[in-house]
Amino acid sequence: MGVNGLLHWIRKSHPTALKSFPKRWASPEIKGKRIAIDATLLTTRYHFAITEGPLRGKGALVGWYNLLSLMRAHDVQPVAIWDRPGVRAWKAAEARRRLNTRLVASARRQHEDERQERLTDLREGLSALQALSEEEQEVIRLGWSRGRYTNDPASTVPSTATLPPPKSTHTPSLHTHAPEEVEDTAEEAIERISSMEDTLRTLVGRYRASLPSPTIRDARGGIDDVVEHIVELEKLSESLDVAAERATLDHAERRSTRQAARDYVDDRLGELLPPGEFSETRRQTELTLEEGRIIEEFMRPKSVEAEGAASEETQAGSSSAEVEAPVKPETPSIPAEVSSLPILAGYLDAAEPLDRLDALIEAAPPVRDIYDRALFVPTADTHADCRDLLARLGVPILMAEPPYEAEGLATSLALAGVVDWVGSEDSDVIPLGGPLLKNLSLARQPLIALPPSDLLSIISLTRAQLIDFCILLGNDACPRIPGVGAVAGYKQIVKHGSIEAILEHEKKVRDKVPDMQEYMELVRGARTVFGDLPPISEEVKAELTVTFEGMKGQELDLEGVERWMEERHGIRFVNPDEGYVSDAAA
């Protein structure tokens, strides 16, 4: 998450604090330097870079190999730092938010899986209805207009008085049956209509059951009990991950054990969120509305007389339990702008409902993929594979022990003079006091650097004031005070000097804090996070210094790395010297 809006504010209000290096690793200020990289975050960034195709799930390996190839070409020596799994109490709120997001994404993905299956069955059912004779279709649609197919499955079948007369051998059949069936009895027509009614009743029932409740609870609250249970499942999964890593299992066995733990957690995710306890997104809502419109328009009686008769019968105030309004998309209140969503543009006005249904079936999977990608997170195996790759490329690896994190350890290395830059996309490096180097994962963008001493002199704050300013903006350790953004927060810090003084003298700000005691506890925790850096032993300093010296001109077994990538991960290299990787091997 980083510090909310910090870099945007610096870029807009104090752009001279940022240094841009368009030549990236070839820039004189970067070439030949030592960089401590937040490897946990960078692995995640690379992982999400490839979410489709044969390299799905291999983006982190591809990204790391390309990055290290380019760094090696310009004599840049990296050290990669991962977060060791463990309890970091100050990140509890952020962890809950991530779990909440994952829980809702899982429910929405399941919602789309069910939609795809339902739409396929609906297409089959409506096609079967269309294959009946026009007379039989009209009888069924008339029954629809009277609400027959939204009632209990035992509802009465149409009487023979509503059916067309039996066809004789001299009357051409309008329905699709074998040529030898030259005559139908009324009883056979009733059986077909009754069977079609049952099918429609089921299809409509499934659609209505899929509609989220108009009184759903907000996705960010109201499911705390579920989130707490998921936390326990996550701990179980993590413990299994650790056990698999420590056990004397081969690579395939470790992956299998970890996958079993993840599958268990993901299965429970789908079970623990009750139906209707999540909100549809605007895209999902438009799909739901269109599905209801298609059903209603396809089932509307063709004959004006039939529609008129049904309307008159309804207006007459019939008290029959069978008479209901036709199905309508009973979705929650929808913003007016939802109808202009581009996802369905181009076929909402199509003449034929079945054509629109086909288009809807094509439009639904991309929506499902949105939530699939949200759940497509790097696993413990992803990180382990990347560490394996880096070790084969001669890159030193450190683990940040709880309660510290990788960017904190990287900052300690920089302040101790072991490295020149902290490579991270996370703005937490700024209040930590590290020399930030970002855009590592954006190969076509300039590298951006922010030396902390330059920033402090430009904005005229002490480091303690900078930390309080970053806490006001909101971060992993402490949420933002509502309504206090970067501009207002900076003015308040300049005027009062600390969060305590702001809350004492600014009643409008103080009134926005719901629980002062809880908030100040979070503030003190955040100050500890940004002010208490992990110690660096002399042994670690000496060892890294020797390793960095050895990396200069180091000869690596690139053919062996290439072979390992292809044999274990199915990634074939085109030109390893230039850091380019092709599609996965067939």
Coordinates of C-alpha atoms in Angstrom, one line a residue:
M1 CA 0.0 0.0 0.0
G2 CA 2.8 2.5 0.9
V3 CA 1.9 6.0 2.0
N4 CA -1.3 7.2 0.5
G5 CA -0.7 9.9 -2.2
L6 CA 2.8 10.8 -1.0
L7 CA 4.7 10.4 -4.2
H8 CA 1.9 12.1 -6.2
W9 CA 2.1 15.1 -3.8
I10 CA 5.9 15.3 -4.1
R11 CA 5.7 15.1 -7.9
K12 CA 3.1 17.8 -8.0
S13 CA 4.3 20.2 -5.2
H14 CA 8.0 19.5 -5.0
P15 CA 9.1 18.0 -8.3
T16 CA 12.8 19.0 -7.8
A17 CA 13.1 16.4 -5.1
L18 CA 12.8 13.6 -7.7
K19 CA 15.7 12.6 -9.9
S20 CA 14.9 11.0 -13.2
F21 CA 17.3 8.7 -15.0
P22 CA 16.0 8.0 -18.5
K23 CA 19.0 5.8 -19.3
R24 CA 18.1 3.6 -16.4
W25 CA 20.9 1.2 -15.5
A26 CA 23.3 2.9 -17.9
S27 CA 23.0 6.3 -16.1
P28 CA 26.2 7.3 -14.4
E29 CA 24.5 7.8 -11.1
I30 CA 23.3 4.2 -11.2
K31 CA 25.9 2.2 -13.2
G32 CA 28.2 0.2 -11.0
K33 CA 26.1 1.0 -7.8
R34 CA 24.8 -1.4 -5.2
I35 CA 21.1 -1.8 -4.7
A36 CA 19.1 -3.5 -2.0
I37 CA 15.8 -4.6 -3.6
D38 CA 12.5 -5.2 -1.8
A39 CA 12.1 -8.6 -3.4
T40 CA 8.8 -9.6 -1.9
L41 CA 7.1 -6.6 -3.5
L42 CA 9.0 -6.8 -6.8
T43 CA 8.1 -10.5 -7.1
T44 CA 4.5 -9.6 -6.7
R45 CA 4.7 -6.9 -9.4
Y46 CA 6.3 -9.2 -11.9
H47 CA 3.8 -12.0 -11.1
F48 CA 0.9 -9.8 -12.1
A49 CA 2.6 -8.7 -15.3
I50 CA 1.7 -12.0 -17.0
T51 CA -1.8 -13.3 -16.2
E52 CA -2.7 -15.0 -19.5
G53 CA -1.1 -17.4 -22.0
P54 CA 1.5 -20.1 -21.6
L55 CA 3.6 -18.0 -19.3
R56 CA 0.8 -17.5 -16.8
G57 CA 2.2 -17.9 -13.3
K58 CA 5.8 -17.5 -14.6
G59 CA 5.9 -13.7 -14.8
A60 CA 8.0 -13.3 -11.6
L61 CA 10.7 -15.6 -13.0
V62 CA 10.7 -13.9 -16.4
G63 CA 10.8 -10.4 -14.8
W64 CA 13.6 -11.2 -12.4
Y65 CA 15.7 -12.8 -15.1
N66 CA 15.3 -9.8 -17.5
L67 CA 16.0 -7.3 -14.7
L68 CA 19.1 -9.1 -13.5
S69 CA 20.4 -9.5 -17.0
L70 CA 20.2 -5.8 -17.6
M71 CA 21.7 -4.9 -14.2
R72 CA 24.6 -7.3 -14.7
A73 CA 25.3 -5.7 -18.1
H74 CA 25.9 -2.3 -16.4
D75 CA 27.8 -3.7 -13.4
V76 CA 25.0 -3.0 -10.9
Q77 CA 25.2 -5.3 -7.9
P78 CA 21.9 -6.2 -6.2
V79 CA 21.0 -7.8 -2.9
A80 CA 17.4 -9.2 -2.8
I81 CA 15.5 -9.0 0.5
W82 CA 12.4 -11.1 1.2
D83 CA 9.9 -10.8 4.1
R84 CA 10.2 -13.9 6.3
P85 CA 6.7 -15.2 7.0
G86 CA 5.5 -14.4 10.5
V87 CA 3.4 -12.1 12.7
R88 CA 3.6 -8.4 12.1
A89 CA 1.0 -7.0 14.4
W90 CA 1.2 -3.5 13.0
K91 CA 0.0 -4.9 9.6
A92 CA -3.1 -6.5 11.0
A93 CA -5.5 -3.9 9.6
E94 CA -4.0 -4.1 6.1
A95 CA -4.0 -7.9 6.3
R96 CA -7.7 -7.8 7.1
R97 CA -8.4 -5.5 4.2
R98 CA -6.5 -7.9 1.8
L99 CA -8.5 -10.9 3.1
N100 CA -11.7 -9.0 2.8
T101 CA -10.9 -8.1 -0.8
R102 CA -10.0 -11.6 -1.6
L103 CA -13.1 -12.9 0.0
V104 CA -15.4 -10.7 -2.1
A105 CA -13.3 -11.4 -5.2
S106 CA -13.8 -15.1 -4.6
A107 CA -17.6 -14.6 -4.2
R108 CA -17.8 -12.5 -7.4
R109 CA -15.8 -15.0 -9.4
Q110 CA -18.1 -17.8 -8.2
H111 CA -21.1 -15.6 -9.2
E112 CA -19.7 -15.4 -12.7
D113 CA -19.0 -19.1 -12.9
E114 CA -22.6 -19.7 -12.0
R115 CA -23.7 -17.1 -14.6
Q116 CA -21.8 -18.8 -17.4
E117 CA -23.3 -22.2 -16.6
R118 CA -26.8 -20.6 -16.3
L119 CA -26.5 -18.7 -19.6
T120 CA -25.4 -21.8 -21.4
D121 CA -28.5 -23.7 -20.1
L122 CA -30.7 -20.7 -20.8
R123 CA -29.5 -20.7 -24.4
E124 CA -30.3 -24.4 -24.7
G125 CA -33.7 -24.0 -23.1
L126 CA -34.8 -21.0 -25.2
S127 CA -33.6 -22.8 -28.4
A128 CA -35.7 -25.8 -27.4
L129 CA -38.7 -23.4 -27.0
Q130 CA -38.1 -21.9 -30.4
A131 CA -38.0 -25.4 -31.9
L132 CA -41.7 -25.9 -31.0
S133 CA -44.5 -25.0 -33.2
E134 CA -45.6 -21.4 -33.3
E135 CA -48.9 -22.3 -31.7
E136 CA -47.2 -24.1 -28.8
Q137 CA -44.8 -21.3 -28.3
E138 CA -47.6 -18.8 -28.1
V139 CA -49.4 -21.0 -25.5
I140 CA -46.2 -21.1 -23.4
R141 CA -45.6 -17.4 -23.7
L142 CA -49.2 -16.7 -22.7
G143 CA -48.6 -18.9 -19.6
W144 CA -45.5 -16.9 -19.0
S145 CA -47.4 -13.6 -19.1
R146 CA -49.7 -15.0 -16.4
G147 CA -46.8 -15.9 -14.2
R148 CA -47.2 -19.7 -14.5
Y149 CA -43.5 -20.5 -14.6
T150 CA -42.5 -18.5 -11.6
N151 CA -44.7 -20.5 -9.2
D152 CA -44.3 -23.9 -7.5
P153 CA -43.2 -26.7 -9.9
A154 CA -46.7 -28.3 -9.2
S155 CA -48.5 -25.4 -10.9
T156 CA -51.3 -26.4 -13.2
V157 CA -50.5 -27.3 -16.8
P158 CA -52.5 -25.5 -19.5
S159 CA -56.0 -26.9 -20.3
T160 CA -56.7 -28.4 -23.7
A161 CA -59.1 -25.5 -24.4
T162 CA -56.0 -23.3 -24.8
L163 CA -54.3 -25.6 -27.3
P164 CA -54.4 -25.5 -31.1
P165 CA -56.4 -28.4 -32.7
P166 CA -54.6 -31.6 -33.5
K167 CA -52.7 -31.5 -36.7
S168 CA -53.8 -33.8 -39.5
T169 CA -51.7 -35.5 -42.2
H170 CA -52.8 -32.7 -44.6
T171 CA -51.5 -29.9 -42.4
P172 CA -47.8 -29.1 -42.5
S173 CA -46.1 -29.3 -39.0
L174 CA -44.5 -26.2 -37.7
H175 CA -42.4 -27.9 -35.0
T176 CA -39.2 -29.8 -35.4
H177 CA -40.0 -33.5 -35.0
A178 CA -39.1 -36.5 -37.1
P179 CA -40.8 -36.5 -40.6
E180 CA -42.8 -39.7 -39.7
E181 CA -44.6 -37.8 -36.9
V182 CA -47.4 -36.6 -39.1
E183 CA -50.1 -36.2 -36.4
D184 CA -50.1 -34.9 -32.9
T185 CA -52.7 -35.4 -30.3
A186 CA -53.7 -32.7 -27.8
E187 CA -52.2 -34.9 -25.1
E188 CA -48.8 -35.0 -26.8
A189 CA -48.9 -31.2 -27.2
I190 CA -49.8 -30.9 -23.5
E191 CA -46.8 -33.1 -22.6
R192 CA -44.4 -31.0 -24.6
I193 CA -45.8 -27.7 -23.2
S194 CA -45.7 -29.1 -19.6
S195 CA -42.1 -30.2 -20.1
M196 CA -41.1 -26.8 -21.5
E197 CA -42.8 -25.1 -18.5
D198 CA -40.8 -27.2 -16.1
T199 CA -37.6 -26.2 -17.9
L200 CA -38.5 -22.5 -18.0
R201 CA -39.5 -22.6 -14.3
T202 CA -36.1 -24.0 -13.4
L203 CA -34.2 -21.5 -15.6
V204 CA -36.1 -18.5 -14.3
G205 CA -35.7 -19.7 -10.7
R206 CA -32.0 -20.0 -11.2
Y207 CA -31.8 -16.4 -12.5
R208 CA -33.9 -15.1 -9.6
A209 CA -31.8 -17.0 -7.1
S210 CA -28.7 -15.4 -8.5
L211 CA -29.8 -11.8 -7.8
P212 CA -28.0 -10.2 -4.9
S213 CA -30.3 -9.0 -2.1
P214 CA -31.3 -5.3 -2.3
T215 CA -30.4 -5.0 1.3
I216 CA -26.9 -6.5 1.1
R217 CA -24.3 -5.4 3.5
D218 CA -21.4 -3.3 2.3
A219 CA -18.5 -5.5 1.2
R220 CA -16.0 -3.6 3.5
G221 CA -18.0 -4.4 6.6
G222 CA -20.5 -6.8 8.0
I223 CA -18.5 -9.9 7.3
D224 CA -16.0 -9.7 10.1
D225 CA -16.8 -13.1 11.4
V226 CA -16.1 -14.6 8.1
V227 CA -12.8 -12.7 7.8
E228 CA -11.7 -13.9 11.2
H229 CA -12.3 -17.5 10.1
I230 CA -10.3 -16.9 6.9
V231 CA -7.5 -15.5 9.1
E232 CA -7.4 -18.8 10.9
L233 CA -7.4 -20.7 7.5
E234 CA -4.5 -18.5 6.3
K235 CA -2.5 -19.3 9.4
L236 CA -3.1 -23.0 8.6
S237 CA -2.0 -22.6 5.1
E238 CA 1.1 -20.6 6.1
S239 CA 2.0 -23.3 8.7
L240 CA 1.7 -26.0 6.0
D241 CA 3.9 -23.9 3.7
V242 CA 6.6 -23.6 6.4
A243 CA 6.4 -27.3 7.2
A244 CA 6.7 -28.2 3.5
E245 CA 9.7 -25.9 3.2
R246 CA 11.5 -27.4 6.2
A247 CA 10.6 -31.0 5.4
T248 CA 12.9 -33.2 3.4
L249 CA 10.6 -33.3 0.4
D250 CA 11.6 -32.9 -3.2
H251 CA 10.4 -29.9 -5.3
A252 CA 7.3 -31.6 -6.6
E253 CA 6.2 -32.9 -3.2
R254 CA 6.6 -29.4 -1.6
R255 CA 4.5 -27.9 -4.3
S256 CA 1.9 -30.5 -3.9
T257 CA 1.7 -30.0 -0.1
R258 CA 1.4 -26.2 -0.5
Q259 CA -1.1 -26.5 -3.2
A260 CA -3.3 -28.7 -1.0
A261 CA -3.3 -26.0 1.7
R262 CA -4.1 -23.2 -0.8
D263 CA -6.9 -25.3 -2.3
Y264 CA -8.4 -25.9 1.1
V265 CA -8.4 -22.2 1.9
D266 CA -9.8 -21.2 -1.5
D267 CA -12.6 -23.8 -1.2
R268 CA -13.6 -22.4 2.2
L269 CA -13.6 -18.9 0.8
G270 CA -16.4 -19.8 -1.6
E271 CA -18.4 -21.5 1.2
L272 CA -18.1 -18.9 3.9
L273 CA -19.6 -15.9 2.2
P274 CA -23.4 -16.4 2.3
P275 CA -25.4 -15.8 -0.9
G276 CA -26.3 -12.1 -1.3
E277 CA -23.7 -10.9 1.1
F278 CA -21.6 -9.2 -1.6
S279 CA -22.4 -6.4 -4.0
E280 CA -22.3 -6.8 -7.7
T281 CA -19.9 -4.4 -9.5
R282 CA -21.3 -2.1 -12.2
R283 CA -20.2 -4.6 -14.9
Q284 CA -21.8 -7.5 -13.2
T285 CA -25.0 -5.5 -12.7
E286 CA -25.3 -4.7 -16.4
L287 CA -24.9 -8.4 -17.3
T288 CA -27.6 -9.3 -14.8
L289 CA -30.0 -6.6 -16.1
E290 CA -29.4 -7.7 -19.7
E291 CA -30.0 -11.4 -18.7
G292 CA -33.4 -10.4 -17.2
R293 CA -34.3 -8.3 -20.3
I294 CA -33.5 -11.2 -22.6
I295 CA -35.7 -13.6 -20.7
E296 CA -38.6 -11.1 -20.6
E297 CA -38.4 -10.1 -24.2
F298 CA -38.0 -13.7 -25.5
M299 CA -41.0 -14.8 -23.4
R300 CA -43.3 -11.9 -24.4
P301 CA -46.4 -13.2 -26.2
K302 CA -46.2 -12.6 -30.0
S303 CA -49.8 -11.9 -30.4
V304 CA -51.2 -8.5 -29.5
E305 CA -54.5 -10.1 -28.6
A306 CA -52.7 -12.5 -26.2
E307 CA -50.9 -9.6 -24.5
G308 CA -54.0 -7.6 -24.3
A309 CA -55.9 -10.5 -22.8
A310 CA -53.2 -11.1 -20.2
S311 CA -53.2 -7.4 -19.4
E312 CA -57.0 -7.2 -19.0
E313 CA -57.0 -10.3 -16.9
T314 CA -54.4 -8.8 -14.6
Q315 CA -56.2 -5.4 -14.4
A316 CA -59.4 -7.3 -13.5
G317 CA -57.8 -8.1 -10.2
S318 CA -57.6 -11.8 -10.5
S319 CA -56.9 -13.4 -7.1
S320 CA -55.6 -16.7 -8.6
A321 CA -52.3 -17.8 -6.9
E322 CA -51.0 -18.6 -10.4
V323 CA -51.1 -15.0 -11.7
E324 CA -47.9 -13.1 -11.2
A325 CA -46.1 -10.4 -13.1
P326 CA -43.5 -11.7 -15.6
V327 CA -39.9 -12.0 -14.3
K328 CA -38.1 -8.8 -13.9
P329 CA -34.4 -8.2 -13.0
E330 CA -34.9 -7.6 -9.2
T331 CA -31.4 -6.1 -8.7
P332 CA -30.4 -3.6 -6.2
S333 CA -30.9 0.1 -7.1
I334 CA -28.7 0.8 -10.0
P335 CA -27.0 4.2 -10.8
A336 CA -28.4 5.8 -14.0
E337 CA -25.0 5.8 -15.6
V338 CA -24.8 2.0 -15.5
S339 CA -26.8 1.6 -18.7
S340 CA -24.0 3.4 -20.6
L341 CA -21.4 0.8 -19.7
P342 CA -19.3 -0.1 -22.8
I343 CA -19.2 -3.8 -22.0
L344 CA -22.6 -4.4 -23.7
A345 CA -22.4 -1.6 -26.3
G346 CA -23.2 -2.6 -29.8
Y347 CA -25.8 -5.3 -29.2
L348 CA -28.2 -4.0 -26.5
D349 CA -30.5 -2.9 -29.4
A350 CA -30.2 -6.2 -31.3
A351 CA -33.6 -7.3 -32.7
E352 CA -33.4 -11.0 -31.7
P353 CA -33.1 -11.9 -28.0
L354 CA -31.2 -15.1 -28.9
D355 CA -28.6 -13.0 -30.7
R356 CA -28.3 -10.8 -27.6
L357 CA -28.0 -13.9 -25.5
D358 CA -25.1 -15.2 -27.6
A359 CA -23.4 -11.8 -27.2
L360 CA -24.0 -11.9 -23.5
I361 CA -22.4 -15.4 -23.3
E362 CA -19.3 -13.9 -25.0
A363 CA -19.3 -10.8 -22.8
A364 CA -19.5 -12.6 -19.5
P365 CA -16.1 -14.4 -19.3
P366 CA -13.9 -11.3 -19.4
V367 CA -15.8 -10.0 -16.4
R368 CA -15.1 -13.3 -14.6
D369 CA -11.4 -13.0 -15.5
I370 CA -11.3 -9.7 -13.5
Y371 CA -11.9 -11.5 -10.3
D372 CA -9.8 -14.5 -11.3
R373 CA -6.8 -12.2 -11.7
A374 CA -7.6 -10.6 -8.3
L375 CA -7.2 -14.1 -6.8
F376 CA -4.2 -14.9 -8.9
V377 CA -1.6 -14.0 -6.3
P378 CA 2.0 -15.2 -6.0
T379 CA 2.4 -18.2 -3.7
A380 CA 5.1 -19.4 -1.4
D381 CA 6.3 -21.5 -4.3
T382 CA 6.5 -18.5 -6.5
H383 CA 8.8 -16.7 -4.1
A384 CA 10.9 -19.9 -3.5
D385 CA 11.4 -20.4 -7.2
C386 CA 12.5 -16.8 -7.6
R387 CA 15.0 -17.1 -4.7
D388 CA 16.3 -20.3 -6.4
L389 CA 16.8 -18.4 -9.7
L390 CA 18.6 -15.5 -8.0
A391 CA 20.9 -17.9 -6.2
R392 CA 21.8 -19.5 -9.5
L393 CA 22.6 -16.0 -10.8
G394 CA 24.9 -15.2 -7.9
V395 CA 22.6 -12.7 -6.2
P396 CA 22.9 -12.6 -2.4
I397 CA 19.6 -13.1 -0.5
L398 CA 18.6 -11.8 2.9
M399 CA 15.4 -12.5 4.9
A400 CA 13.8 -9.7 6.9
E401 CA 12.7 -11.2 10.2
P402 CA 9.4 -10.1 11.9
P403 CA 8.5 -7.5 13.0
Y404 CA 10.7 -5.9 10.3
E405 CA 10.0 -5.9 6.6
A406 CA 12.2 -5.9 3.5
E407 CA 12.2 -2.2 2.9
G408 CA 13.3 -1.6 6.5
L409 CA 16.2 -4.0 6.2
A410 CA 17.1 -2.5 2.8
T411 CA 17.1 1.0 4.4
S412 CA 19.4 -0.1 7.2
L413 CA 21.8 -1.4 4.6
A414 CA 21.8 1.9 2.8
L415 CA 22.2 4.0 6.0
A416 CA 25.1 1.7 7.0
G417 CA 26.8 2.4 3.7
V418 CA 26.6 -1.2 2.4
V419 CA 24.3 -0.2 -0.6
D420 CA 23.7 3.0 -2.5
W421 CA 20.0 2.7 -3.2
V422 CA 16.9 1.0 -1.9
G423 CA 15.0 -0.5 -4.9
S424 CA 11.3 -0.5 -4.2
E425 CA 8.0 0.6 -5.6
D426 CA 6.7 1.2 -2.1
S427 CA 6.8 4.8 -0.8
D428 CA 7.2 3.5 2.8
V429 CA 11.0 3.8 2.1
I430 CA 10.6 7.6 2.3
P431 CA 9.6 7.9 6.0
L432 CA 12.0 5.0 6.8
G433 CA 14.7 7.4 5.6
G434 CA 16.1 5.3 2.7
P435 CA 17.3 6.6 -0.7
L436 CA 14.4 5.4 -2.8
L437 CA 15.0 4.1 -6.4
K438 CA 11.7 3.2 -8.1
N439 CA 10.3 2.0 -11.4
L440 CA 12.5 -1.1 -11.3
S441 CA 9.7 -3.2 -12.9
L442 CA 8.8 -0.6 -15.5
A443 CA 11.5 -1.3 -18.1
R444 CA 10.3 1.4 -20.5
Q445 CA 10.1 4.2 -17.9
P446 CA 13.0 6.2 -16.4
L447 CA 14.3 5.2 -13.0
I448 CA 13.1 7.7 -10.4
A449 CA 15.2 8.4 -7.3
L450 CA 14.4 10.3 -4.2
P451 CA 17.3 11.0 -1.7
P452 CA 15.6 11.6 1.7
S453 CA 18.0 14.4 2.7
D454 CA 17.0 16.3 -0.5
L455 CA 13.3 16.0 0.3
L456 CA 13.7 17.1 4.0
S457 CA 15.6 20.2 3.0
I458 CA 13.0 21.1 0.3
I459 CA 9.9 20.6 2.4
S460 CA 11.5 22.1 5.5
L461 CA 10.5 19.3 7.9
T462 CA 12.5 17.3 10.4
R463 CA 12.5 13.5 10.0
A464 CA 10.1 13.1 12.9
Q465 CA 7.7 15.6 11.3
L466 CA 8.0 13.8 8.0
I467 CA 7.1 10.5 9.7
D468 CA 4.0 12.2 11.3
F469 CA 3.1 13.7 7.9
C470 CA 3.2 10.2 6.3
I471 CA 1.1 8.8 9.2
L472 CA -1.5 11.5 8.6
L473 CA -1.7 10.4 4.9
G474 CA -2.4 6.8 5.9
N475 CA -0.3 3.7 5.4
D476 CA -0.2 0.0 6.3
A477 CA 0.3 0.7 10.0
C478 CA -2.3 3.5 10.5
P479 CA -5.3 4.7 8.5
R480 CA -5.8 8.2 7.2
I481 CA -7.9 10.7 9.1
P482 CA -11.0 11.2 6.8
G483 CA -10.7 14.5 4.9
V484 CA -7.0 15.1 5.7
G485 CA -5.1 14.7 2.5
A486 CA -1.6 15.6 1.5
V487 CA -2.1 19.4 1.1
A488 CA -4.1 19.8 4.3
G489 CA -1.9 17.4 6.3
Y490 CA 1.3 19.2 5.2
K491 CA -0.1 22.6 6.3
Q492 CA -1.1 21.2 9.6
I493 CA 2.3 19.6 10.3
V494 CA 4.1 22.8 9.3
K495 CA 1.8 24.8 11.6
H496 CA 1.7 22.5 14.6
G497 CA 4.7 20.2 14.3
S498 CA 3.1 16.9 15.4
I499 CA 0.0 14.8 15.3
E500 CA -0.8 15.4 19.0
A501 CA -0.6 19.2 18.5
I502 CA -2.8 19.0 15.5
L503 CA -5.5 17.1 17.4
E504 CA -5.2 19.4 20.3
H505 CA -5.6 22.7 18.4
E506 CA -7.7 21.6 15.4
K507 CA -11.2 20.7 16.5
K508 CA -12.4 19.9 13.0
V509 CA -9.7 17.3 12.6
R510 CA -10.1 15.9 16.1
D511 CA -13.9 15.4 15.5
K512 CA -13.1 13.2 12.5
V513 CA -11.3 10.6 14.7
P514 CA -13.9 8.1 15.8
D515 CA -11.8 6.5 18.6
M516 CA -9.0 8.8 19.8
Q517 CA -7.4 6.2 22.1
E518 CA -7.3 3.5 19.3
Y519 CA -6.0 6.0 16.8
M520 CA -3.1 7.2 19.0
E521 CA -2.1 3.6 19.6
L522 CA -1.9 3.1 15.9
V523 CA 0.1 6.4 15.5
R524 CA 2.6 5.2 18.1
G525 CA 2.9 1.9 16.4
A526 CA 3.5 3.6 13.0
R527 CA 6.2 5.8 14.5
T528 CA 7.9 2.7 15.7
V529 CA 7.6 1.0 12.3
F530 CA 9.2 4.0 10.6
G531 CA 11.7 4.9 13.3
D532 CA 12.9 1.5 14.5
L533 CA 15.1 -0.1 11.8
P534 CA 16.5 -3.6 12.0
P535 CA 20.2 -3.7 13.1
I536 CA 22.9 -4.9 10.7
S537 CA 25.6 -7.0 12.1
E538 CA 29.3 -6.4 11.2
E539 CA 29.4 -10.0 9.9
V540 CA 26.5 -9.3 7.5
K541 CA 28.2 -6.1 6.3
A542 CA 31.5 -7.8 5.7
E543 CA 29.9 -10.8 4.0
L544 CA 27.9 -8.5 1.6
T545 CA 30.9 -6.4 0.8
V546 CA 32.9 -9.4 -0.2
T547 CA 30.0 -10.8 -2.2
F548 CA 29.5 -7.5 -4.1
E549 CA 33.2 -7.4 -5.0
G550 CA 33.0 -11.0 -6.3
M551 CA 30.0 -10.1 -8.5
K552 CA 32.1 -7.8 -10.6
G553 CA 33.1 -9.7 -13.7
Q554 CA 31.6 -12.8 -12.3
E555 CA 31.3 -15.7 -14.7
L556 CA 27.9 -17.4 -14.5
D557 CA 26.6 -20.7 -15.8
L558 CA 23.9 -19.1 -18.0
E559 CA 23.5 -22.2 -20.0
G560 CA 22.7 -24.1 -16.8
V561 CA 20.2 -21.4 -15.7
E562 CA 18.6 -21.5 -19.1
R563 CA 18.3 -25.3 -18.9
W564 CA 16.9 -25.1 -15.4
M565 CA 14.3 -22.6 -16.5
E566 CA 13.2 -24.7 -19.4
E567 CA 13.2 -28.1 -17.8
R568 CA 11.6 -27.1 -14.5
H569 CA 9.4 -24.1 -15.5
G570 CA 8.8 -24.6 -19.3
I571 CA 10.4 -21.2 -20.2
R572 CA 12.6 -21.2 -23.3
F573 CA 15.2 -18.5 -23.8
V574 CA 15.7 -16.7 -27.1
N575 CA 18.7 -14.5 -26.2
P576 CA 19.7 -14.8 -22.5
D577 CA 22.5 -12.2 -22.9
E578 CA 19.9 -9.6 -23.7
G579 CA 17.5 -10.8 -21.0
Y580 CA 14.7 -11.8 -23.4
V581 CA 12.5 -14.8 -22.7
S582 CA 10.1 -16.4 -25.2
D583 CA 6.8 -18.2 -24.7
A584 CA 6.8 -21.3 -22.4
A585 CA 8.2 -24.4 -24.0
A586 CA 5.8 -26.7 -25.7

